[in-house]
mmCIF file of C-alpha atoms and ligand atoms in Angstrom:
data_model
loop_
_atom_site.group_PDB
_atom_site.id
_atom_site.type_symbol
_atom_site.label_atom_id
_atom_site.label_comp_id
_atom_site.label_asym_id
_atom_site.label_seq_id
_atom_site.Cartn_x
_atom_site.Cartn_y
_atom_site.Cartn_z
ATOM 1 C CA UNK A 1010 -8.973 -13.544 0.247
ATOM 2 C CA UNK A 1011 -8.752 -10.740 -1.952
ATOM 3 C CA UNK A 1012 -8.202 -7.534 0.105
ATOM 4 C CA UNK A 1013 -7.149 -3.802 -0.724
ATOM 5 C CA UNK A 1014 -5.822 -2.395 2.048
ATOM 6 C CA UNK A 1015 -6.271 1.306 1.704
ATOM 7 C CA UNK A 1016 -5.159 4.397 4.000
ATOM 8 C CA UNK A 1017 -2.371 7.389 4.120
ATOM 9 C CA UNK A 1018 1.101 6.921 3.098
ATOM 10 C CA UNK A 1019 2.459 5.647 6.515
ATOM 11 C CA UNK A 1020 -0.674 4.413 7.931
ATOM 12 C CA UNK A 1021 0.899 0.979 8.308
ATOM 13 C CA UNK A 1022 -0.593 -0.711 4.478
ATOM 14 C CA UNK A 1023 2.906 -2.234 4.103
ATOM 15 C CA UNK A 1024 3.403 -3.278 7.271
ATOM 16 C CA UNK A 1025 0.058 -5.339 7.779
ATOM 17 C CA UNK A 1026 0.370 -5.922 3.908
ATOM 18 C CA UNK A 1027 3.617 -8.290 4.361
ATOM 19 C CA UNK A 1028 2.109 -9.813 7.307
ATOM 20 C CA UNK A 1029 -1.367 -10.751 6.419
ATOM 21 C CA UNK A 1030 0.357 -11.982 2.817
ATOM 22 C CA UNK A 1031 2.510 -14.583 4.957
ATOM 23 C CA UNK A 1032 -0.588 -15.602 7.042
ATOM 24 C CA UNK A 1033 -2.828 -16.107 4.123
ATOM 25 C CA UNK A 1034 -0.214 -17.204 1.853
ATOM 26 C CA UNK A 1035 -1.051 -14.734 -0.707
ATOM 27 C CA UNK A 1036 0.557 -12.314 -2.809
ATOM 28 C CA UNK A 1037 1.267 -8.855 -1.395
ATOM 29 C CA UNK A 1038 0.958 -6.513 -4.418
ATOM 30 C CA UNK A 1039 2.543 -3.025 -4.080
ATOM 31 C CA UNK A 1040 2.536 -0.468 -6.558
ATOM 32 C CA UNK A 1041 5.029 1.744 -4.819
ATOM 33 C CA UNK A 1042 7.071 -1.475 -4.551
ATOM 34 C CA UNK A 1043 6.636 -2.204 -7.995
ATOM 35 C CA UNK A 1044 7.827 1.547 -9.140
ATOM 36 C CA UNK A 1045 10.839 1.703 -6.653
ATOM 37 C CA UNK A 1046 12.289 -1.172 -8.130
ATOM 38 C CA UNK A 1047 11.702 0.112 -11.578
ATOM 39 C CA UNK A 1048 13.801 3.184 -10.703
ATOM 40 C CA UNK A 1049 16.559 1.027 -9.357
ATOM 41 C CA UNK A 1050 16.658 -0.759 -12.168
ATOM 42 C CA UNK A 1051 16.255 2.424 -14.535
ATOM 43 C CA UNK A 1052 13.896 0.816 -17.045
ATOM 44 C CA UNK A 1053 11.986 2.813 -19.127
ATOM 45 C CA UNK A 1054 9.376 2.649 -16.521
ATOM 46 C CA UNK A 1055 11.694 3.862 -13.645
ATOM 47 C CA UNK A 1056 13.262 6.659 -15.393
ATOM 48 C CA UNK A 1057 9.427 7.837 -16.352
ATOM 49 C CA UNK A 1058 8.515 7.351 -12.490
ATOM 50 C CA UNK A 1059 11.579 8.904 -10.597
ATOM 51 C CA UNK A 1060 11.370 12.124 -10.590
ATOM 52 C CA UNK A 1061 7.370 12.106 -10.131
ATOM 53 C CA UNK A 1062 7.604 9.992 -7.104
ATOM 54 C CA UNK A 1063 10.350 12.392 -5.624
ATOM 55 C CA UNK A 1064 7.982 15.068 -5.368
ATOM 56 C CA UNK A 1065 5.237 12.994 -3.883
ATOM 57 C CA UNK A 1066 2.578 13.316 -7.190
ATOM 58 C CA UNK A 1067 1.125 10.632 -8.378
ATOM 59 C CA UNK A 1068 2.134 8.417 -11.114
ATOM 60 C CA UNK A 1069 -0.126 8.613 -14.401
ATOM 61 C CA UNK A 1070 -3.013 6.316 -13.930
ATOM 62 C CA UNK A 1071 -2.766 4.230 -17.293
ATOM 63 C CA UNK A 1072 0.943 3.347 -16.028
ATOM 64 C CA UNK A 1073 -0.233 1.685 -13.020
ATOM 65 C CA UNK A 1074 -3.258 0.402 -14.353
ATOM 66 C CA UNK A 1075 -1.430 -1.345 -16.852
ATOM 67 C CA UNK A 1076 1.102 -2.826 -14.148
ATOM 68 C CA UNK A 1077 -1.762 -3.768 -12.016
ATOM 69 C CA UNK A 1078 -3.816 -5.396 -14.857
ATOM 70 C CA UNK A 1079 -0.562 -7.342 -15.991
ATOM 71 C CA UNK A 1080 0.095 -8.680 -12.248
ATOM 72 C CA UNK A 1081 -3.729 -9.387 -11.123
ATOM 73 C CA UNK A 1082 -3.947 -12.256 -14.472
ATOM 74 C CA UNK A 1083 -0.975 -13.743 -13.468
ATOM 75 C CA UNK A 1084 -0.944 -17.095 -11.913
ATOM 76 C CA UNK A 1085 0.260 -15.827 -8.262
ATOM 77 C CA UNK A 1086 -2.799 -14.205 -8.288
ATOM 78 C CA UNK A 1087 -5.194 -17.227 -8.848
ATOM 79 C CA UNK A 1088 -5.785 -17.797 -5.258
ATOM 80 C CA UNK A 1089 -6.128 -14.352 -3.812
ATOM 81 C CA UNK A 1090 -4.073 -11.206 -3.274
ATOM 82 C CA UNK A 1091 -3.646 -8.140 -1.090
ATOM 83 C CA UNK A 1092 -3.512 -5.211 -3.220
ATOM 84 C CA UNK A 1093 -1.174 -1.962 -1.159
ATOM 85 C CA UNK A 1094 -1.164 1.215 -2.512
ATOM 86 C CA UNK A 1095 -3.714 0.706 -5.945
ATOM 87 C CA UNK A 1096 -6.134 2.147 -6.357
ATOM 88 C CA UNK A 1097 -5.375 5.538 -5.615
ATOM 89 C CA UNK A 1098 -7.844 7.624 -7.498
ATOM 90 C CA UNK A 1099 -11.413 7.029 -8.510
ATOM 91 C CA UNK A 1100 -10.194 6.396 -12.429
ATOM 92 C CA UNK A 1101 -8.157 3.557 -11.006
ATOM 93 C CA UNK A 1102 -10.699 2.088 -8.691
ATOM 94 C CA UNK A 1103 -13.169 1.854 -11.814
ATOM 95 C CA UNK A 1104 -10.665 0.346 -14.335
ATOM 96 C CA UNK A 1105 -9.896 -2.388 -11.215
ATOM 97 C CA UNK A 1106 -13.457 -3.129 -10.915
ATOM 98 C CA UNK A 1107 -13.369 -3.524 -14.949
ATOM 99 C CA UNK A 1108 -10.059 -6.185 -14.077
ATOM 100 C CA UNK A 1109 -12.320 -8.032 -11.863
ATOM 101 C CA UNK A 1110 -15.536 -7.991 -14.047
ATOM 102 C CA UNK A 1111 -13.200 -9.553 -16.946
ATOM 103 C CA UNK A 1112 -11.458 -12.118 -13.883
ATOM 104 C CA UNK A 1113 -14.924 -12.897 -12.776
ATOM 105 C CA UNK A 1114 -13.901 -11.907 -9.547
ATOM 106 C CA UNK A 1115 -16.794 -10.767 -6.615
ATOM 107 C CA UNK A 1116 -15.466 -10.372 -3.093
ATOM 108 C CA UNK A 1117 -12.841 -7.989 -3.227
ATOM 109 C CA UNK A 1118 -12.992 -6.094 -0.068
ATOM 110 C CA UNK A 1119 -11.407 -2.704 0.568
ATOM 111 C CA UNK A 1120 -9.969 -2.742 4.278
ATOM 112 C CA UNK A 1121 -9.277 1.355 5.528
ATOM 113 C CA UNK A 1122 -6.669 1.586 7.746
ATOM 114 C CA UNK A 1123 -7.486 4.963 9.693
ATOM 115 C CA UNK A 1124 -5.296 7.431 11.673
ATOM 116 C CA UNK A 1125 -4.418 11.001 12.381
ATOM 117 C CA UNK A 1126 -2.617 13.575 10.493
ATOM 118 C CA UNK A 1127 0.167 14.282 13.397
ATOM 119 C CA UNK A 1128 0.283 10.407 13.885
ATOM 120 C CA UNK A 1129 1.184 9.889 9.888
ATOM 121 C CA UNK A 1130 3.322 12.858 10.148
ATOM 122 C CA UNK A 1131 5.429 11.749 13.342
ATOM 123 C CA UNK A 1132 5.727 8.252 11.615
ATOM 124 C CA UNK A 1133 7.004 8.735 8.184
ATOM 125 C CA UNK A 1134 9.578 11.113 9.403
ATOM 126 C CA UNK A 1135 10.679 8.784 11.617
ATOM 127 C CA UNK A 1136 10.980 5.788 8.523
ATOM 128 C CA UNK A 1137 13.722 4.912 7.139
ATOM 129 C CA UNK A 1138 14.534 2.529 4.239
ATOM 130 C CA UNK A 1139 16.773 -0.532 3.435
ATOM 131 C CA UNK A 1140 18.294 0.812 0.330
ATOM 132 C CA UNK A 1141 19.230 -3.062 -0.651
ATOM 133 C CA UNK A 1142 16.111 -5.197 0.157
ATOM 134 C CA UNK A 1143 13.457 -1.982 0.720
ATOM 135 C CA UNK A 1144 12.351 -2.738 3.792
ATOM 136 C CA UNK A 1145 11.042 -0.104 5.785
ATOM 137 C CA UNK A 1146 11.967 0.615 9.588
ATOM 138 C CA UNK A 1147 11.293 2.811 12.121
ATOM 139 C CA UNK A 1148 14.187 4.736 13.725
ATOM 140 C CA UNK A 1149 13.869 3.089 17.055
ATOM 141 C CA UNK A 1150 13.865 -0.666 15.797
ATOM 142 C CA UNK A 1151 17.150 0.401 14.013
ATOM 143 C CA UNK A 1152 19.090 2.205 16.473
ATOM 144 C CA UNK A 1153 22.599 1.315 17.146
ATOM 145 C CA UNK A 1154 22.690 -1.157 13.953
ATOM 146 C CA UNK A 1155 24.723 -0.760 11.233
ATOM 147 C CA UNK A 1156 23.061 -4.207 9.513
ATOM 148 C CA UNK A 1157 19.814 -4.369 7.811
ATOM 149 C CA UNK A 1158 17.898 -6.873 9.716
ATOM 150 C CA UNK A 1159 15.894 -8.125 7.107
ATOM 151 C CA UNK A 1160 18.859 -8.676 4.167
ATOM 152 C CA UNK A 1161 21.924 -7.966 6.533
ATOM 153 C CA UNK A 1162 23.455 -4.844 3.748
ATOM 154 C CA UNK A 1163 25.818 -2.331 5.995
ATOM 155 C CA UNK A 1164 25.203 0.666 6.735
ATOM 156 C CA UNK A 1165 22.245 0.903 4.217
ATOM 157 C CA UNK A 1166 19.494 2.905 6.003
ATOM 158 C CA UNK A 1167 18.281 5.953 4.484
ATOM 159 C CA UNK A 1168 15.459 8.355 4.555
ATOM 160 C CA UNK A 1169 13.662 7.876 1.155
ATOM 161 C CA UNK A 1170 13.074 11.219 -0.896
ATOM 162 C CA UNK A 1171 9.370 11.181 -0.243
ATOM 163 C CA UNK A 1172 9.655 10.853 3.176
ATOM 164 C CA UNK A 1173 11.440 14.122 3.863
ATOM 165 C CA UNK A 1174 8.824 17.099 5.444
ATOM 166 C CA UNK A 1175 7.638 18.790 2.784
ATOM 167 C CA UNK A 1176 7.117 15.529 0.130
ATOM 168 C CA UNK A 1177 5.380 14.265 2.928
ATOM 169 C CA UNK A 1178 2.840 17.206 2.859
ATOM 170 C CA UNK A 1179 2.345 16.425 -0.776
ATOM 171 C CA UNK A 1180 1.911 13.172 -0.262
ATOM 172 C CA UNK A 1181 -1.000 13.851 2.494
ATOM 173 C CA UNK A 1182 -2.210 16.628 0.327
ATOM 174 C CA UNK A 1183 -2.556 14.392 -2.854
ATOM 175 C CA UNK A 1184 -4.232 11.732 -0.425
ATOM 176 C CA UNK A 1185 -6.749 14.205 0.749
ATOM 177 C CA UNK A 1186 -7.638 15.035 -2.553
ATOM 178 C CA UNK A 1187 -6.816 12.457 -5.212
ATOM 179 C CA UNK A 1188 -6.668 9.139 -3.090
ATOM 180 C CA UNK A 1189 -9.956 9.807 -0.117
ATOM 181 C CA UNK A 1190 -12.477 9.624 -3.050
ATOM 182 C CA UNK A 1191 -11.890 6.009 -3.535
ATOM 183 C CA UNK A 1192 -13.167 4.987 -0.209
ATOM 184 C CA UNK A 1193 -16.674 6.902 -0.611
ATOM 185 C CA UNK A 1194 -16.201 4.884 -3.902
ATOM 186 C CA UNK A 1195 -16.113 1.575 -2.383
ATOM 187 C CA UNK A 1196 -18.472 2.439 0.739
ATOM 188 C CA UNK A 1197 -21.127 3.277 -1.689
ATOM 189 C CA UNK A 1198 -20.553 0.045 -3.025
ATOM 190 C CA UNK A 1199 -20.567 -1.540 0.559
ATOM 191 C CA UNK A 1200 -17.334 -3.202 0.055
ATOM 192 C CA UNK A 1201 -15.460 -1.438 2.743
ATOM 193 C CA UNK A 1202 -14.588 -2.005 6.149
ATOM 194 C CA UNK A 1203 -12.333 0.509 8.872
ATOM 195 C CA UNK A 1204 -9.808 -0.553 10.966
ATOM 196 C CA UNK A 1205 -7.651 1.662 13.129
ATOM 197 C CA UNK A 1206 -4.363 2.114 12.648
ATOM 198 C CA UNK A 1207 -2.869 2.984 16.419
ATOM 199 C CA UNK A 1208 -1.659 0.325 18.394
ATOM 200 C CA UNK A 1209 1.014 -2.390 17.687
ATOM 201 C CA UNK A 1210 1.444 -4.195 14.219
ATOM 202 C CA UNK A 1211 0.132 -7.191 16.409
ATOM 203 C CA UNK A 1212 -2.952 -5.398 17.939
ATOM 204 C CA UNK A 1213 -3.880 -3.747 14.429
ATOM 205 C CA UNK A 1214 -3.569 -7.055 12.617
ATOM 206 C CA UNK A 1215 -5.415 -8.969 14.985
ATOM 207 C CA UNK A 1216 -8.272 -6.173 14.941
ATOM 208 C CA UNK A 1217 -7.695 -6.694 10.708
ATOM 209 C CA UNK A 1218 -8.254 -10.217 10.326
ATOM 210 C CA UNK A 1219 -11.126 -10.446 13.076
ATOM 211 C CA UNK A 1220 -13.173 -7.242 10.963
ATOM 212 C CA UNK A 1221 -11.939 -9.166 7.577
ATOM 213 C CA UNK A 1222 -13.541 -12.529 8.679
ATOM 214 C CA UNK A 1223 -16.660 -11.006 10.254
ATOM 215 C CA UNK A 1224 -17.321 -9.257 6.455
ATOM 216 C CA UNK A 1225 -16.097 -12.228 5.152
ATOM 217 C CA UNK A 1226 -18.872 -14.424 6.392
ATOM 218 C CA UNK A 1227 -21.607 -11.989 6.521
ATOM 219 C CA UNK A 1228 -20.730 -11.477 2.495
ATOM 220 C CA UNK A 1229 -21.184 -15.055 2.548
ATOM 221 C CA UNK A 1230 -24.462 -15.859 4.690
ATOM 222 C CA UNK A 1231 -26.627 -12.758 2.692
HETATM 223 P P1 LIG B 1463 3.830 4.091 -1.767
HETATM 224 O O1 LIG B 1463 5.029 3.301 -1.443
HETATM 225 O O2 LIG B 1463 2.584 3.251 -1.944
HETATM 226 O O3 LIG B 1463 3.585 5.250 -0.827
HETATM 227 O O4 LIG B 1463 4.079 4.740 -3.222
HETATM 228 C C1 LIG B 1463 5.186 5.588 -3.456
HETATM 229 C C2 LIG B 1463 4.903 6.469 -4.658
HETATM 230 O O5 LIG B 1463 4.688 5.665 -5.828
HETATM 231 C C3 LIG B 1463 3.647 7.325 -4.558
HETATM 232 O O6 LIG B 1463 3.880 8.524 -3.830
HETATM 233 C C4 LIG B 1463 3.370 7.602 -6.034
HETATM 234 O O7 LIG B 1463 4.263 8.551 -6.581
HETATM 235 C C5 LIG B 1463 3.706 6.258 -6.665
HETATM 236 N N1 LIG B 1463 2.515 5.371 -6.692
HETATM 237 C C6 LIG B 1463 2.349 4.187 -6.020
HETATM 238 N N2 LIG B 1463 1.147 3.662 -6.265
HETATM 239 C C7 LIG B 1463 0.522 4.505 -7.119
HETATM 240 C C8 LIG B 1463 -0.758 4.520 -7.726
HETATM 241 N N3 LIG B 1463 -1.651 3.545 -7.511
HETATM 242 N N4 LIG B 1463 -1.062 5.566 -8.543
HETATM 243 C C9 LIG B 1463 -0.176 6.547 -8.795
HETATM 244 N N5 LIG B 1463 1.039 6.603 -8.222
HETATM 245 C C10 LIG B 1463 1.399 5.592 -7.405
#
């Protein structure tokens, strides 16, 4: 399976993205991931990143491109992959279909995860972060825990710069006009499917893999 599982910030792409990755047994590839952990470690890359992700722009698209292009010829990726959060402009949705010309590679599929603005709004604001293992939470599953319940740090919840108000506006306002594009990209293409994004992890993933496995085999009967 090679998916790209495409949506708003907060739409749930890391969420299904982890879980899908364990059924599947494939590699869940996120650039924000990839970044955060570049600015913890304060490479070259990180320090380059910070301050743009802080304000909710995006990072240049030769940076990313490069990341993805190193990660997608890697071995991990051999068998499949679920790529969360790339592309995220048109210039990086036509340099990944160059990646899979060169990988001989045919049935990528981009999956849409779809809800409203007051939804995405209500959810990020209520996220917070692991700041040891970067897992992401919302403030109910958390409450009255001082331990991470993914990596067990104390007391290491926090509300990640670009998930304070007005980053978040950014963030949707960048998506609206840098990151939508992509989908008319790939629907033109017919290599998109919808999914909505309200209901439990459980009910949205089962509605995900059902839609994915419908494409799958009419991909493979025409
Ligand atoms: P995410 O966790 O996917 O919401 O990504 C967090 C931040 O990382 C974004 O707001 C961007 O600043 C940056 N980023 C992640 N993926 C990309 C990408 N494909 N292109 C440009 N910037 C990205």
């Amino acid at each position: 399976m090679r998916i790209i599982l495409f949506g708003s910030p907060g739409v749930g792409k890391g969420t299904q993205a982890k879980i899908l990755s364990e059924k599947q047994n494939i590699p869940h590839i996120s650039t924000g991931d990839i970044l955060r952990q570049a600015v913890k470690d304060k490479t070259e890359l990180g320090l380059k990143a910070a301050e743009i992700m802080n304000k909710g722009e995006l990072v240049p698209d030769d940076i990313v491109i490069g990341i993805i292009k190193e990660v997608l010829k890697s071995e991990k990726c051999k068998n499949g992959f679920i790529l969360d959060g790339f592309p995220r402009t048109v210039v990086q949705a036509i340099a990944l279909d160059k990646m899979f010309d060169e990988l001989n590679i045919k049935d990528a599929i981009l999956v849409h995860i779809t809800a409203d603005e007051n939804e995405i709004i209500k959810r990020l604001s209520l996220r917070r972060a692991c700041r040891v293992c970067g897992a992401i939470f919302s403030l109910n599953e958390i409450q009255g825990l001082t331990q991470c319940p993914k990596c067990n740090a104390e007391n290491s919840f926090y509300l990640r710069e670009d998930d304070k108000e007005e980053v978040i506006r950014k963030r949707l306002k960048v998506y609206q006009t840098n990151t939508m594009p992509v989908l008319d990209y790939y629907l033109s293409k017919g290599r998109a499917i919808s999914v909505n994004g309200i209901g439990t992890i459980e009910e949205v993933n089962e509605n995900l893999l059902k839609l994915l496995n419908e494409k799958i085999t009419v991909n493979q009967i025409s």
